[in-house]
Coordinates of C-alpha atoms and ligand atoms in Angstrom, one line a residue:
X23 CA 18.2 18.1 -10.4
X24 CA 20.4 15.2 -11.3
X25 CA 21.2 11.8 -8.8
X26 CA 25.2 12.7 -8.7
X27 CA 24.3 16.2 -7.3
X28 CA 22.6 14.3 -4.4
X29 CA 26.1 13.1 -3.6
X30 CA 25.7 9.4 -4.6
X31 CA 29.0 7.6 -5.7
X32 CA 29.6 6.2 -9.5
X33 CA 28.5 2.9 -9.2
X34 CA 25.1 3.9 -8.0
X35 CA 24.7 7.0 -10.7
X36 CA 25.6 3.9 -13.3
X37 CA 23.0 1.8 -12.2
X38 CA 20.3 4.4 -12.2
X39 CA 21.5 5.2 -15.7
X40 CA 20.7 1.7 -16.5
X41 CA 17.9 2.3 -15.1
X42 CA 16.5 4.7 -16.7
X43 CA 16.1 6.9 -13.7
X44 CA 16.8 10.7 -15.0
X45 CA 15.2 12.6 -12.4
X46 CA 14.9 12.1 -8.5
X47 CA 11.5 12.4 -7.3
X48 CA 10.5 14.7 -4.4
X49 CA 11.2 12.2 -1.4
X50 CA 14.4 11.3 -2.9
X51 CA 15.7 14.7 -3.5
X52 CA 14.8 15.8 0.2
X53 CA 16.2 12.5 1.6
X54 CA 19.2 11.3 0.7
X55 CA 21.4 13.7 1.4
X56 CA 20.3 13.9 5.2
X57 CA 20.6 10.0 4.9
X58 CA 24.2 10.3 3.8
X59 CA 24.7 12.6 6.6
X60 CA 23.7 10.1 8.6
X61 CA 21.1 12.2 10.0
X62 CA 17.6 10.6 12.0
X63 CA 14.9 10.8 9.1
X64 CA 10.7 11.1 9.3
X65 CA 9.0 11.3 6.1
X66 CA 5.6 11.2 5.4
X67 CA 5.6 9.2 2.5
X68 CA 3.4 6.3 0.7
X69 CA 4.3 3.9 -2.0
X70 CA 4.5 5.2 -5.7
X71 CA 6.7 8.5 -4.5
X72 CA 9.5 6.3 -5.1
X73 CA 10.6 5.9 -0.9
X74 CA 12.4 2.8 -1.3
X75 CA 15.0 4.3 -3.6
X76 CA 14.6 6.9 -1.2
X77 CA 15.9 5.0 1.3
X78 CA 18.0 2.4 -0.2
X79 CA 20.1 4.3 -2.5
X80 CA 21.8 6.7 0.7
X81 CA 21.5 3.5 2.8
X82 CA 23.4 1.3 0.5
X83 CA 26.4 4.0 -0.4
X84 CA 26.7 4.3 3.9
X85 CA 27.1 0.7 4.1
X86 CA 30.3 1.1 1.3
X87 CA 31.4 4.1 2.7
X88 CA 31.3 3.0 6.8
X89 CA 31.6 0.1 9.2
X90 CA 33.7 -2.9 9.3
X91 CA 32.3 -6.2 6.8
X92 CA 29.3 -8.2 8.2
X93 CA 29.9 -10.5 10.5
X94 CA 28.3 -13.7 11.0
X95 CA 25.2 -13.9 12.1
X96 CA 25.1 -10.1 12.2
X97 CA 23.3 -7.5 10.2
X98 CA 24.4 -3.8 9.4
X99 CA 21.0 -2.7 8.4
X100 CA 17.6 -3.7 9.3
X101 CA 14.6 -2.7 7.2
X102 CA 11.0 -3.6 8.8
X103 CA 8.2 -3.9 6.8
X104 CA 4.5 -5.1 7.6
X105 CA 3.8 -7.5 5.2
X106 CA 5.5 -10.4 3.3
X107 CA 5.0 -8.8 -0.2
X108 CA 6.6 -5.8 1.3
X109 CA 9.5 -7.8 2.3
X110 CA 9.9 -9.2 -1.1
X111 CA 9.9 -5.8 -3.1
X112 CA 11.8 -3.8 -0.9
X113 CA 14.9 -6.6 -0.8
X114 CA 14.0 -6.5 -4.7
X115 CA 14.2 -3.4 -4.6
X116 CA 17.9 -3.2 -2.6
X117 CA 19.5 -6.0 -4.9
X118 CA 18.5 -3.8 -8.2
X119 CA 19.8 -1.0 -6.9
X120 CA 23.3 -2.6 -5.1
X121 CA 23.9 -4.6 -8.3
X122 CA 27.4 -3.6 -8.5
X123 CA 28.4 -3.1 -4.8
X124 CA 29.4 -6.3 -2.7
X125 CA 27.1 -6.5 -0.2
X126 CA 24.1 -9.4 0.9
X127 CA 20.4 -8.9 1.2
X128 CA 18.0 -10.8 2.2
X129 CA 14.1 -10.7 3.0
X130 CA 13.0 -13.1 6.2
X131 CA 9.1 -13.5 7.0
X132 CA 6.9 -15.5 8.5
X133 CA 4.5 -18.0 6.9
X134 CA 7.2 -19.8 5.4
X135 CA 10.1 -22.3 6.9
X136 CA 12.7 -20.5 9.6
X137 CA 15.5 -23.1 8.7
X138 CA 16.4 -21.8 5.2
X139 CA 16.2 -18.2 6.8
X140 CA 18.9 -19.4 10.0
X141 CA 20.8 -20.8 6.9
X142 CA 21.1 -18.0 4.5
X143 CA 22.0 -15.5 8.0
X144 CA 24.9 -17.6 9.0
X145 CA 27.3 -15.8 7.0
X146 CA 26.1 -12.4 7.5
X147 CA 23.6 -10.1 5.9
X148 CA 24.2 -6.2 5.2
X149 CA 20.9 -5.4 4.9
X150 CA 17.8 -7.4 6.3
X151 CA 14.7 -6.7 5.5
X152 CA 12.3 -8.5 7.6
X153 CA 8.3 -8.2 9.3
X154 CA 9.1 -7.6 12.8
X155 CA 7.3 -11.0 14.1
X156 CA 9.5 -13.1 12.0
X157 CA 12.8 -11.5 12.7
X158 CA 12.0 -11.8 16.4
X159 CA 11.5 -15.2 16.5
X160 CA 15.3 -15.2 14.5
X161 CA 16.4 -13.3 17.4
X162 CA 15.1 -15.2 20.2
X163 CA 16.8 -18.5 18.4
X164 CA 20.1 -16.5 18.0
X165 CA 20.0 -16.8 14.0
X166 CA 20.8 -12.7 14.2
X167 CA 22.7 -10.2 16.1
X168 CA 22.3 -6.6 16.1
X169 CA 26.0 -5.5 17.7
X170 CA 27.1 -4.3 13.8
X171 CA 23.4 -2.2 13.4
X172 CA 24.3 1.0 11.9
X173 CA 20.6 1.5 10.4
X174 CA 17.3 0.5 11.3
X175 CA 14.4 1.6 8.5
X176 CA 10.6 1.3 9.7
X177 CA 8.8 1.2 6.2
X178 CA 5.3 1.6 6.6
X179 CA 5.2 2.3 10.5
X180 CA 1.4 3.7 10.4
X181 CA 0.8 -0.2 8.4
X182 CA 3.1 -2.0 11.1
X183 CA 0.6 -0.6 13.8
X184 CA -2.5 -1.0 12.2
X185 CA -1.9 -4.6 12.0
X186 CA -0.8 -4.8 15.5
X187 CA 2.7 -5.1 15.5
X188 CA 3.1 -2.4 18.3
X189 CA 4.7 -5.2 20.7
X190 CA 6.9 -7.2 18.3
X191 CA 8.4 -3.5 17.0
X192 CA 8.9 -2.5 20.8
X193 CA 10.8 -5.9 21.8
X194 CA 12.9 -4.9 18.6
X195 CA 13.8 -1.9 19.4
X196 CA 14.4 -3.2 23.3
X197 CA 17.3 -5.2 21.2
X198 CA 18.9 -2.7 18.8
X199 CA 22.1 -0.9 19.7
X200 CA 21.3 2.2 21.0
X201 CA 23.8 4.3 18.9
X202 CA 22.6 4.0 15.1
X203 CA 20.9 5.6 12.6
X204 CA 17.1 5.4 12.3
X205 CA 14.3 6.3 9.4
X206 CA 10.8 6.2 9.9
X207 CA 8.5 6.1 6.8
X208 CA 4.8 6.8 7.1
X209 CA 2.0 7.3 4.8
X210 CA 0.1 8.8 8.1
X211 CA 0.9 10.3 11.4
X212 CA -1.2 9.0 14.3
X213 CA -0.3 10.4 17.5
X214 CA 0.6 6.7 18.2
X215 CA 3.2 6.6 14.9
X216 CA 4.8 10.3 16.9
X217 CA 5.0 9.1 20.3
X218 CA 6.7 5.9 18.7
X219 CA 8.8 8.6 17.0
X220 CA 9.9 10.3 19.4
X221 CA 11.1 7.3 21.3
X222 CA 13.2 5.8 18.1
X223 CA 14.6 8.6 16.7
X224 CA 16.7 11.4 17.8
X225 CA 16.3 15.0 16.5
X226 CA 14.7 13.8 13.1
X227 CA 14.6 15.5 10.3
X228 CA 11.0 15.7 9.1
X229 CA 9.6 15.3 5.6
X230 CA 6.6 15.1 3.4
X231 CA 6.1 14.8 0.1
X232 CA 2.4 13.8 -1.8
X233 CA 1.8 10.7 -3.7
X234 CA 3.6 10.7 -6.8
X235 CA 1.4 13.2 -9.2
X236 CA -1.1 14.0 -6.6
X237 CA -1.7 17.3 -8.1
X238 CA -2.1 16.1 -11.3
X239 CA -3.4 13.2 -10.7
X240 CA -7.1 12.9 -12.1
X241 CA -9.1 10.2 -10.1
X242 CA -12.5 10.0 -10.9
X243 CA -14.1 8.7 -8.0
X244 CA -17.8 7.7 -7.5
X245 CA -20.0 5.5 -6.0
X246 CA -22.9 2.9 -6.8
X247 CA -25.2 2.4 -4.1
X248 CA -26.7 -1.2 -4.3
X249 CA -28.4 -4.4 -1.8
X250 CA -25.1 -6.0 0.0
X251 CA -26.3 -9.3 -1.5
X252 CA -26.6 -7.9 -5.1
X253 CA -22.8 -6.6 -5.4
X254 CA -21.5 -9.5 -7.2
X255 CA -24.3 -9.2 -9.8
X256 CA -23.7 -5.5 -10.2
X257 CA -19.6 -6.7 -10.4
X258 CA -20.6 -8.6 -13.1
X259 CA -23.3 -6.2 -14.8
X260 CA -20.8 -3.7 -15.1
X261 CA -17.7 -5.6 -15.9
X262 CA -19.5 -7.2 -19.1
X263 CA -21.5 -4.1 -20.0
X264 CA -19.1 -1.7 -19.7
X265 CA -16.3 -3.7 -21.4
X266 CA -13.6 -3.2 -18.7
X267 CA -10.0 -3.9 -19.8
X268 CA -9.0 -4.7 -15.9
X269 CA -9.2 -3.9 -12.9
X270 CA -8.3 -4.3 -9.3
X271 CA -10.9 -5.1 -6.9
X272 CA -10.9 -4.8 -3.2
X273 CA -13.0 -7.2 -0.8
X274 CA -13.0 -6.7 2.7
X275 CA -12.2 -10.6 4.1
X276 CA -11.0 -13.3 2.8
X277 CA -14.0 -15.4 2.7
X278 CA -15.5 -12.7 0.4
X279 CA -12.5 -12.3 -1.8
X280 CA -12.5 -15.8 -2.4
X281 CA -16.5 -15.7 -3.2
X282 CA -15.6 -13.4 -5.8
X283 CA -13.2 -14.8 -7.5
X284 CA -14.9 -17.8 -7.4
X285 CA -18.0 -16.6 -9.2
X286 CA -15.9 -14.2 -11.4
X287 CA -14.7 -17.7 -13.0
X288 CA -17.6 -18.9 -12.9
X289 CA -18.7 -16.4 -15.3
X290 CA -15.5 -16.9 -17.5
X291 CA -13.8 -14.0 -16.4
X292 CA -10.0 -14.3 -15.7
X293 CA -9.8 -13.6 -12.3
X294 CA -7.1 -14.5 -9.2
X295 CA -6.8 -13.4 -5.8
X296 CA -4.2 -12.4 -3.2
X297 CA -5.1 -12.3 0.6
X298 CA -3.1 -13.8 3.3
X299 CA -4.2 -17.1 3.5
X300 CA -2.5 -17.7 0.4
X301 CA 1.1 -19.1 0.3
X302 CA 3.4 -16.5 -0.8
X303 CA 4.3 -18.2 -3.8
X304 CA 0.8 -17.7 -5.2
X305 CA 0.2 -14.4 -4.0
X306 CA 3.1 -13.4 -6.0
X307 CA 2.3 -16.0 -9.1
X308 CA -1.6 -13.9 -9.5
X309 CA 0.4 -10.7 -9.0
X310 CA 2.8 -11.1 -12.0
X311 CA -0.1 -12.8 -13.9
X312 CA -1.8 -9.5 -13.2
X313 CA 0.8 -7.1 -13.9
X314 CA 1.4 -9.7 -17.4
X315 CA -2.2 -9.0 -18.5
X316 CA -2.9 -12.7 -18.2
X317 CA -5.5 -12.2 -15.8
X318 CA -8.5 -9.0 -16.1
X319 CA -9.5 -9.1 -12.2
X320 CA -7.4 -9.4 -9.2
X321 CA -9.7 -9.4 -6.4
X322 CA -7.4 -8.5 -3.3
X323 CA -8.0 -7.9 0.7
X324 CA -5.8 -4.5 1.8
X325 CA -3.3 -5.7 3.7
X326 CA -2.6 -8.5 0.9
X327 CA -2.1 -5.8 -1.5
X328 CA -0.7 -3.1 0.6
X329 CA 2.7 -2.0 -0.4
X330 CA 2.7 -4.0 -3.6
X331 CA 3.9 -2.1 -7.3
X332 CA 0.6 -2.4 -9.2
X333 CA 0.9 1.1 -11.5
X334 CA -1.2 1.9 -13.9
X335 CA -4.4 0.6 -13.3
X336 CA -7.4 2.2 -15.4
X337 CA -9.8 1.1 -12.7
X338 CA -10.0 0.3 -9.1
X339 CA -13.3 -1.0 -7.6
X340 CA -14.6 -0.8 -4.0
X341 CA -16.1 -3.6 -3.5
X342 CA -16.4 -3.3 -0.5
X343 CA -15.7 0.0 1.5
X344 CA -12.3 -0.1 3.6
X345 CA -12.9 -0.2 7.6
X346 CA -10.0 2.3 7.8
X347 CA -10.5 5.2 6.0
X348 CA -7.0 5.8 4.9
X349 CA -7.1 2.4 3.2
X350 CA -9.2 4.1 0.7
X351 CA -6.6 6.8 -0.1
X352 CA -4.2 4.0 -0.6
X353 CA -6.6 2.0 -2.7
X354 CA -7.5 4.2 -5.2
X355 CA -3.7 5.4 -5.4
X356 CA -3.2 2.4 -7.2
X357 CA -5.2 4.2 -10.0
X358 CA -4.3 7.6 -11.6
X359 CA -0.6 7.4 -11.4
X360 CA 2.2 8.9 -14.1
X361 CA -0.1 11.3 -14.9
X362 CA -3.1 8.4 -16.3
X363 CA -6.5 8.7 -15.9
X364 CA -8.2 6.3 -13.4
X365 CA -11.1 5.7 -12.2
X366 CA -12.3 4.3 -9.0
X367 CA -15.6 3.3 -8.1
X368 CA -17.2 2.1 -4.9
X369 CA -20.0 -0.4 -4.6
X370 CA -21.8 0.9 -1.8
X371 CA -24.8 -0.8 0.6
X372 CA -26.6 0.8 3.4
X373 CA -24.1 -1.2 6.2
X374 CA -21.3 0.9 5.0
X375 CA -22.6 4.8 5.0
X376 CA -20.9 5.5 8.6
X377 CA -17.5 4.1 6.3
X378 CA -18.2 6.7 3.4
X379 CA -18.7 9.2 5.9
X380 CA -15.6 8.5 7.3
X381 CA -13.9 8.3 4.1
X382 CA -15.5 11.7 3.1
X383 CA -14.5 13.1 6.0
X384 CA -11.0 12.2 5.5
X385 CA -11.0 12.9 1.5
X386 CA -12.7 16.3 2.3
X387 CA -15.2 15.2 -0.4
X388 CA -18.7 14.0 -0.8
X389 CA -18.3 11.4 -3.1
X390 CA -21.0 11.5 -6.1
X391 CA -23.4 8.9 -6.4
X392 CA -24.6 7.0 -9.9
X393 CA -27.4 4.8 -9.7
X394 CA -27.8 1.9 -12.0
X395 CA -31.0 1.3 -13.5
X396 CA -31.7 -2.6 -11.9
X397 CA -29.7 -2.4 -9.1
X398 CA -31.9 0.8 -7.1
X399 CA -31.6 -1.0 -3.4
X400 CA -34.1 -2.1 -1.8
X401 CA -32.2 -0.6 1.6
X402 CA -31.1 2.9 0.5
X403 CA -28.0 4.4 1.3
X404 CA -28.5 7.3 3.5
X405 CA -27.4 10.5 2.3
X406 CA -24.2 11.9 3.7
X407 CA -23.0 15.4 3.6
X408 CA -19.8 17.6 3.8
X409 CA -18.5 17.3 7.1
X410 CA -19.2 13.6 7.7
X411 CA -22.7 14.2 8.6
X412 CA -25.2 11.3 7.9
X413 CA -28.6 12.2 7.2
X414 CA -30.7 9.6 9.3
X415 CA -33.9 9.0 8.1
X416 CA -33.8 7.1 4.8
X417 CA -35.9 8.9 1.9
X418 CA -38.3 5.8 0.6
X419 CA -37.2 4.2 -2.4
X420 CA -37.3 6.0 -5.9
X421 CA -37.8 4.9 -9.3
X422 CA -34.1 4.6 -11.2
X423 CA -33.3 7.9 -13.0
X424 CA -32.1 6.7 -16.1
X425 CA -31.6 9.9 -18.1
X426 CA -29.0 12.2 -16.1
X427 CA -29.5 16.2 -14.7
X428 CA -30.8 15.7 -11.3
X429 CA -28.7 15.1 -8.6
X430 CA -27.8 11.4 -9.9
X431 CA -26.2 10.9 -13.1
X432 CA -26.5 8.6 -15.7
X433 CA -23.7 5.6 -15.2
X434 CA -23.7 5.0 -18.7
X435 CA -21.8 8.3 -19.5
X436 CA -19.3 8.0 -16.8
X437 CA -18.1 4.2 -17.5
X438 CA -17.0 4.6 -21.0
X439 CA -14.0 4.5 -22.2
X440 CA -13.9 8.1 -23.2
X441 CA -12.1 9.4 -19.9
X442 CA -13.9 12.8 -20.6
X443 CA -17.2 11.9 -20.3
X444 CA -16.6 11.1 -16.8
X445 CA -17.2 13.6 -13.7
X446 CA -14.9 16.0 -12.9
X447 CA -11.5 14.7 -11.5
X448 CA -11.8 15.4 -7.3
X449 CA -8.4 16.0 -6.4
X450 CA -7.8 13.3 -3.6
X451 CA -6.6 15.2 -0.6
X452 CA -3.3 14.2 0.4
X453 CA -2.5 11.5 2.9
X454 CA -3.0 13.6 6.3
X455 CA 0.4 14.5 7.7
X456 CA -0.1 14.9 11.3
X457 CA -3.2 13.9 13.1
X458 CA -5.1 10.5 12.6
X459 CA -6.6 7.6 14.0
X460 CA -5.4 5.3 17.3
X461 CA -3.8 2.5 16.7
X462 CA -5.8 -0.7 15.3
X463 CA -5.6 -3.7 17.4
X464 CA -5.8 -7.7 15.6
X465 CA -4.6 -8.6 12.2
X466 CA -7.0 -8.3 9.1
X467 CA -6.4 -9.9 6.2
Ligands
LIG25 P1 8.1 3.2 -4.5 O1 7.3 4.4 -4.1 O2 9.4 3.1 -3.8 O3 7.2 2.0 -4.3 O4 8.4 3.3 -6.0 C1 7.5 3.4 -7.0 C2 8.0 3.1 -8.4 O5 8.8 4.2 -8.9 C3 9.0 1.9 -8.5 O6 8.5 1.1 -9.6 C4 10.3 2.5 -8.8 O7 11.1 1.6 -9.6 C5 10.0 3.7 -9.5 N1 11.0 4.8 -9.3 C6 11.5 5.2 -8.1 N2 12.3 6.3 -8.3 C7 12.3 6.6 -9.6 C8 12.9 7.6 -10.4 N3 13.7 8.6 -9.8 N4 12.7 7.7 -11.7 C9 11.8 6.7 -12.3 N5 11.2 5.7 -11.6 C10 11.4 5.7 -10.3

């Protein structure tokens, strides 16, 4: 399958040559032609299946093809995202693609001055990408108009709820013209992201495609289970014994991400961090140093790293278990992609078994546990099983097993750079379609 037998016009094909995009991937073979169409759109989809082309590609050639020129203060196209970073890729992402087509873009979030964004909507904007409590407050000082909104794009809905946008996105939609076209991107399907659905969109078309690779994709996931206030050591123990090239790490607050990091230079590693207390210049400034190989460690919260282009990684570490489990899926997706080998590994304390449970439950997996000689915990992890079950009573403490063959293995073989030696690759289930959690109230992160 080829990008002109989608339907998309020359100047599109010619950037995507330029590209270097040969093939469409799954999500963009089943939705741009309904897009072009003009057709309502719900497509369970997370980053790395290539959604944004996905969407922006069909969305772009509509916005040639129909409606009179922008107007001032007006927008033909709104895309909402959850998170700043989000904001910035995906209006990246639409100027890469409409390189040769006359039309504006332009990302507006909070965090950072209105004034520039009022400026910069003065003369009109074809496509807006925005997080919805930013582009309200642009709407409630009349910096933006929705009487030219042909297309309205929720990226990330399941995200935009789970951070507690379900009020902002409903005084949105309370503003939108009535008649327009509307695509709604999920990873996951709570009943709340449906009965949001079936209020935004009419007669979708529903789609779902797995992660990018997702059946080839070879994880290796694990655990370590270790004291709460020994992880850092363990951090370290491993990073410097087991000669890790880099790797991602995930930290549950702020505070702790910033701990971390802190003690990660201490130790003379090269290490930065992105959460959201960080401007959004040097969120993005750690993430290119990353993506550069300038730094080893980028110690992140989820919501700071949601959404955000980081392929490739050899090696993403729990540092601390996610309190939703999806976040996990999306964690170590991060890892394993174009067909790599990744590994991911979870530093786990006795606080956190009713989150592996959950996790388990959701990755229809018991995940397989390594001890490290040293670092036995004083307060074990309990034992979980298939199903989610948590076995309550805490065995008493046992001496390390250093060599491997019972029912804990030996760390040493599964850490080293030899890929193989590693357990066996557990296929990640794919991010649930239908079904899920309620949504999350607050903001994290
Ligand atoms: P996304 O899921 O939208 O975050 O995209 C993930 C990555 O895949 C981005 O770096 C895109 O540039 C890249 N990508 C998207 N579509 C294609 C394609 N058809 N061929 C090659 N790379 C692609």
């Amino acid at each position: 399958m080829t990008f002109a037998s989608l339907g998309l016009i020359d100047p599109l094909l010619r950037t995507l040559d330029g590209l270097g995009y040969v093939t469409p991937t799954p999500v963009q073979a089943q939705a741009i032609p309904p897009i072009l169409k003009g057709l309502d759109l719900m497509a369970a989809a997370q980053t790395g299946t290539g959604k944004t082309a996905g969407f922006a590609l069909p969305l772009l050639q509509r916005l040639m093809m129909e409606g009179p020129e922008v107007a001032s203060n007006s927008v033909r196209a709104l895309v909402l995202v959850p998170t700043r970073e989000l904001a910035e890729q995906v209006q990246q992402s639409f100027q890469t693609y409409g390189q040769d087509l006359p039309l504006r873009s332009y990302a507006a979030y909070g965090g950072v001055s209105i004034n520039p964004q009022m400026m910069k909507l003065r003369k009109g904007i074809d496509v807006l990408v925005a997080t919805p409590g930013r582009l309200l407050d642009l709407y409630r000082q009349k910096a933006v108009k929705f009487n030219q909104l042909q297309v309205l794009v929720l990226d990330e809905a399941d995200r935009m709820l789970d951070l507690g946008f379900a009020r902002e996105l409903q005084d949105v939609f309370s503003a939108l013209p009535k008649k327009r076209q509307t695509l709604l991107f999920s990873a996951t399907f709570s009943e709340a992201i449906r009965t949001m659905a079936s209020e935004m969109l009419n007669d979708p078309l529903n789609i779902s495609v797995s992660p990018r690779n997702a059946a080839a994709k070879s994880v290796k996931q694990w655990l370590i289970p270790v004291d709460k206030k020994r992880k850092s050591e363990l951090f370290l123990h491993l990073y410097q014994s087991k000669r890790w090239s880099q790797a991602l790490v995930f930290v549950k607050t702020r505070k702790g991400v910033d701990e971390l990091e802190g003690e990660l230079q201490r130790h003379g590693i090269s290490a930065d961090a992105i959460h959201g207390d960080k401007p959004q210049a040097t969120r993005l400034r750690a993430l290119q140093r990353f993506k550069d190989g300038e730094i080893k460690v980028l110690v992140a919260t989820d919501v700071a790293a949601r959404g955000l282009d980081i392929d490739d990684m050899p090696l993403v570490v729990n540092f601390d278990l996610p309190i939703v489990a999806e976040d996990y899926v999306h964690r170590i997706g991060r890892t394993g992609r174009a067909g790599a080998t990744g590994q991911a590994v979870s530093l786990v304390c006795a606080d956190e078994v009713q989150l592996l449970s959950a996790i388990e439950t959701l990755t229809q997996q018991v995940l397989q546990r390594i001890d490290v000689p040293d670092f036995i915990p004083d307060h074990r992890v309990p034992q979980t099983l298939p199903g989610g079950q948590v076995v309550k009573k805490p065995k008493k403490a046992k001496k390390p097993k250093v060599a491997s063959g019972g029912k804990a293995g030996s760390l040493g073989r599964w850490l080293e750079s030899d890929a193989s030696a590693a357990p066996a690759a557990k296929a990640v289930r794919k991010v649930p379609s239908f079904g899920g959690k309620p949504v999350k109230g607050g903001r994290k992160a």
